[in-house]
PDB file of C-alpha atoms in Angstrom:
ATOM      1  CA  PRO A 224     130.368  49.875  76.081  1.00 63.00           C
ATOM      2  CA  VAL A 225     132.023  53.709  73.426  1.00 69.00           C
ATOM      3  CA  ALA A 226     129.250  55.525  73.357  1.00 70.00           C
ATOM      4  CA  ASN A 227     129.019  58.380  71.559  1.00 76.00           C
ATOM      5  CA  ALA A 228     131.562  58.848  68.699  1.00 81.00           C
ATOM      6  CA  THR A 229     132.122  62.705  67.181  1.00 82.00           C
ATOM      7  CA  ILE A 230     134.266  63.513  64.666  1.00 81.00           C
ATOM      8  CA  THR A 231     136.108  67.581  65.734  1.00 82.00           C
ATOM      9  CA  PRO A 232     136.525  69.087  64.043  1.00 73.00           C
ATOM     10  CA  GLY A 233     132.652  70.191  63.441  1.00 65.00           C
ATOM     11  CA  PRO A 234     130.332  71.678  61.133  1.00 60.00           C
ATOM     12  CA  LEU A 235     129.496  67.982  59.647  1.00 67.00           C
ATOM     13  CA  SER A 236     129.771  69.662  56.647  1.00 70.00           C
ATOM     14  CA  ARG A 237     132.721  71.046  55.637  1.00 78.00           C
ATOM     15  CA  GLN A 238     133.819  72.656  51.933  1.00 85.00           C
ATOM     16  CA  VAL A 239     137.710  72.535  51.767  1.00 89.00           C
ATOM     17  CA  HIS A 240     140.518  73.525  49.041  1.00 91.00           C
ATOM     18  CA  ALA A 241     141.367  71.382  46.490  1.00 92.00           C
ATOM     19  CA  GLY A 242     145.953  71.180  48.151  1.00 92.00           C
ATOM     20  CA  ASP A 243     144.781  71.837  51.641  1.00 91.00           C
ATOM     21  CA  ASN A 244     145.131  69.215  54.978  1.00 91.00           C
ATOM     22  CA  VAL A 245     142.498  67.707  56.710  1.00 90.00           C
ATOM     23  CA  THR A 246     142.894  66.730  60.679  1.00 91.00           C
ATOM     24  CA  LEU A 247     139.866  64.833  60.964  1.00 92.00           C
ATOM     25  CA  GLN A 248     139.483  63.763  64.881  1.00 91.00           C
ATOM     26  CA  CYS A 249     137.681  60.971  66.594  1.00 91.00           C
ATOM     27  CA  SER A 250     136.638  60.638  70.008  1.00 88.00           C
ATOM     28  CA  VAL A 251     134.116  59.045  73.127  1.00 87.00           C
ATOM     29  CA  GLN A 252     132.684  60.165  75.930  1.00 80.00           C
ATOM     30  CA  VAL A 253     132.129  56.554  77.711  1.00 70.00           C
ATOM     31  CA  PHE A 254     134.647  53.734  76.761  1.00 64.00           C
ATOM     32  CA  SER A 255     136.703  50.614  78.258  1.00 63.00           C
ATOM     33  CA  ALA A 256     139.544  50.580  76.894  1.00 69.00           C
ATOM     34  CA  PRO A 257     141.062  49.078  74.607  1.00 81.00           C
ATOM     35  CA  VAL A 258     139.089  51.453  71.302  1.00 87.00           C
ATOM     36  CA  THR A 259     139.559  51.008  68.190  1.00 89.00           C
ATOM     37  CA  PHE A 260     139.041  53.936  65.061  1.00 92.00           C
ATOM     38  CA  THR A 261     138.271  53.093  62.073  1.00 94.00           C
ATOM     39  CA  TRP A 262     137.797  55.285  59.569  1.00 94.00           C
ATOM     40  CA  LEU A 263     135.150  55.181  56.136  1.00 95.00           C
ATOM     41  CA  HIS A 264     135.092  57.103  53.637  1.00 96.00           C
ATOM     42  CA  ASN A 265     131.911  56.645  51.283  1.00 96.00           C
ATOM     43  CA  GLY A 266     131.455  53.350  53.460  1.00 94.00           C
ATOM     44  CA  GLN A 267     135.079  52.017  53.277  1.00 95.00           C
ATOM     45  CA  GLU A 268     137.592  51.586  55.315  1.00 96.00           C
ATOM     46  CA  VAL A 269     140.695  53.666  54.889  1.00 96.00           C
ATOM     47  CA  ALA A 270     142.512  53.754  58.154  1.00 96.00           C
ATOM     48  CA  ARG A 271     142.041  52.767  61.772  1.00 95.00           C
ATOM     49  CA  GLY A 272     143.568  55.279  64.756  1.00 93.00           C
ATOM     50  CA  PRO A 273     141.878  58.103  66.645  1.00 92.00           C
ATOM     51  CA  LEU A 274     143.496  60.861  63.755  1.00 93.00           C
ATOM     52  CA  LEU A 275     142.239  60.926  60.315  1.00 94.00           C
ATOM     53  CA  GLU A 276     145.237  63.458  58.214  1.00 93.00           C
ATOM     54  CA  LEU A 277     144.673  63.673  54.995  1.00 93.00           C
ATOM     55  CA  ARG A 278     147.273  65.905  53.294  1.00 92.00           C
ATOM     56  CA  ASP A 279     146.961  67.577  49.895  1.00 92.00           C
ATOM     57  CA  ILE A 280     143.793  66.799  49.259  1.00 92.00           C
ATOM     58  CA  ASP A 281     141.476  66.480  45.532  1.00 93.00           C
ATOM     59  CA  MET A 282     139.217  65.973  44.189  1.00 92.00           C
ATOM     60  CA  GLY A 283     138.513  62.762  45.140  1.00 93.00           C
ATOM     61  CA  HIS A 284     139.054  62.846  49.160  1.00 94.00           C
ATOM     62  CA  SER A 285     134.982  64.021  48.467  1.00 94.00           C
ATOM     63  CA  GLY A 286     132.486  62.379  50.198  1.00 94.00           C
ATOM     64  CA  THR A 287     131.684  61.250  53.220  1.00 94.00           C
ATOM     65  CA  TYR A 288     133.242  61.012  56.792  1.00 93.00           C
ATOM     66  CA  GLN A 289     132.511  59.078  59.579  1.00 94.00           C
ATOM     67  CA  CYS A 290     134.136  56.986  62.611  1.00 93.00           C
ATOM     68  CA  MET A 291     132.892  53.952  64.136  1.00 92.00           C
ATOM     69  CA  ALA A 292     134.014  53.042  67.681  1.00 90.00           C
ATOM     70  CA  THR A 293     134.558  49.372  69.269  1.00 89.00           C
ATOM     71  CA  ASN A 294     135.499  47.668  71.812  1.00 85.00           C
ATOM     72  CA  GLU A 295     135.271  44.746  73.726  1.00 74.00           C
ATOM     73  CA  ALA A 296     133.882  44.858  77.379  1.00 68.00           C
ATOM     74  CA  ASP A 297     134.982  41.199  78.684  1.00 66.00           C
ATOM     75  CA  GLY A 298     136.617  39.518  75.904  1.00 67.00           C
ATOM     76  CA  HIS A 299     132.931  38.317  74.120  1.00 68.00           C
ATOM     77  CA  GLN A 300     130.946  41.420  73.759  1.00 70.00           C
ATOM     78  CA  VAL A 301     131.774  43.855  70.886  1.00 78.00           C
ATOM     79  CA  PHE A 302     130.136  47.562  71.625  1.00 82.00           C
ATOM     80  CA  MET A 303     130.375  49.537  68.637  1.00 85.00           C
ATOM     81  CA  THR A 304     129.163  53.452  68.017  1.00 87.00           C
ATOM     82  CA  ASN A 305     129.093  55.668  64.716  1.00 89.00           C
ATOM     83  CA  SER A 306     130.074  59.344  64.933  1.00 90.00           C
ATOM     84  CA  PRO A 307     127.908  61.122  62.825  1.00 89.00           C
ATOM     85  CA  VAL A 308     128.612  61.357  59.112  1.00 91.00           C
ATOM     86  CA  LEU A 309     131.129  63.756  58.585  1.00 90.00           C
ATOM     87  CA  ALA A 310     130.064  66.010  54.278  1.00 91.00           C
ATOM     88  CA  LEU A 311     133.602  67.445  52.686  1.00 91.00           C
ATOM     89  CA  GLU A 312     133.160  68.854  49.091  1.00 91.00           C
ATOM     90  CA  VAL A 313     136.260  69.593  48.391  1.00 92.00           C
ATOM     91  CA  THR A 314     136.821  72.549  45.527  1.00 90.00           C
ATOM     92  CA  SER A 315     139.642  73.803  43.296  1.00 85.00           C
ATOM     93  CA  LYS A 316     141.038  76.282  44.011  1.00 72.00           C
ATOM     94  CA  GLY A 317     140.002  79.554  43.080  1.00 60.00           C
ATOM     95  CA  HIS A 318     141.441  82.023  40.738  1.00 48.00           C
ATOM     96  CA  GLY A 319     140.279  85.322  41.877  1.00 45.00           C
ATOM     97  CA  ASP A 320     143.908  85.875  42.563  1.00 40.00           C
ATOM     98  CA  THR A 321     144.943  85.180  39.361  1.00 38.00           C
ATOM     99  CA  VAL A 322     141.912  87.379  37.631  1.00 39.00           C
ATOM    100  CA  ALA A 323     142.677  90.454  40.304  1.00 38.00           C
ATOM    101  CA  ALA A 324     146.112  90.969  39.286  1.00 39.00           C
ATOM    102  CA  GLY A 325     145.077  90.508  35.740  1.00 42.00           C
ATOM    103  CA  VAL A 326     141.502  93.727  35.906  1.00 42.00           C
ATOM    104  CA  GLY A 327     145.051  95.451  37.945  1.00 47.00           C
ATOM    105  CA  GLY A 328     146.789  95.049  35.478  1.00 49.00           C
ATOM    106  CA  ALA A 329     144.607  96.105  32.273  1.00 50.00           C
ATOM    107  CA  LEU A 330     143.854  99.038  35.035  1.00 49.00           C
ATOM    108  CA  LEU A 331     147.761  99.670  34.996  1.00 51.00           C
ATOM    109  CA  PHE A 332     147.844  99.620  31.198  1.00 51.00           C
ATOM    110  CA  LEU A 333     144.463 101.820  30.449  1.00 54.00           C
ATOM    111  CA  LEU A 334     145.525 105.001  33.348  1.00 56.00           C
ATOM    112  CA  LEU A 335     149.065 105.677  31.759  1.00 60.00           C
ATOM    113  CA  LEU A 336     147.501 105.037  27.846  1.00 58.00           C
ATOM    114  CA  VAL A 337     145.429 107.911  28.820  1.00 59.00           C
ATOM    115  CA  GLY A 338     148.235 109.257  31.084  1.00 60.00           C
ATOM    116  CA  VAL A 339     150.146 109.726  28.195  1.00 59.00           C
ATOM    117  CA  ILE A 340     147.050 110.754  25.514  1.00 67.00           C
ATOM    118  CA  VAL A 341     146.699 113.942  27.411  1.00 63.00           C
ATOM    119  CA  ALA A 342     150.404 114.606  27.254  1.00 64.00           C
ATOM    120  CA  TRP A 343     150.934 113.818  23.754  1.00 61.00           C
ATOM    121  CA  HIS A 344     147.834 116.516  23.255  1.00 65.00           C
ATOM    122  CA  ASN A 345     148.936 119.218  25.850  1.00 71.00           C
ATOM    123  CA  TRP A 346     152.139 119.362  24.167  1.00 71.00           C
ATOM    124  CA  HIS A 347     150.439 119.298  20.817  1.00 69.00           C
ATOM    125  CA  ARG A 348     148.530 122.709  22.641  1.00 70.00           C
ATOM    126  CA  VAL A 349     152.009 124.428  22.280  1.00 61.00           C
TER     127      VAL A 349
END
């Protein structure tokens, strides 16, 4: 039977930025082949297979993810185990770079303005 399904990479709560790519892998410690992996997003099936690749994610990818591993031991018994739930929070990309560039540009402008005023003042004193 399958046992101890896990999702990697951890931790079980992750914050990612919109536009990022995220790959989750499901694995089990004990199994007899074949194992079927099913991915759930907010309790709804979204994919099958040991890897879940989320490309160019957006806010709609936020929520809980869980992997369900199942196998049939002898054609009659079905064994199933669920991984712990992974909470994924997608945040919009910050405007920190834009703000920093805007502040840097404003400081450069002020520095040039002060330089012009000082030069003008010195030229008129002569």
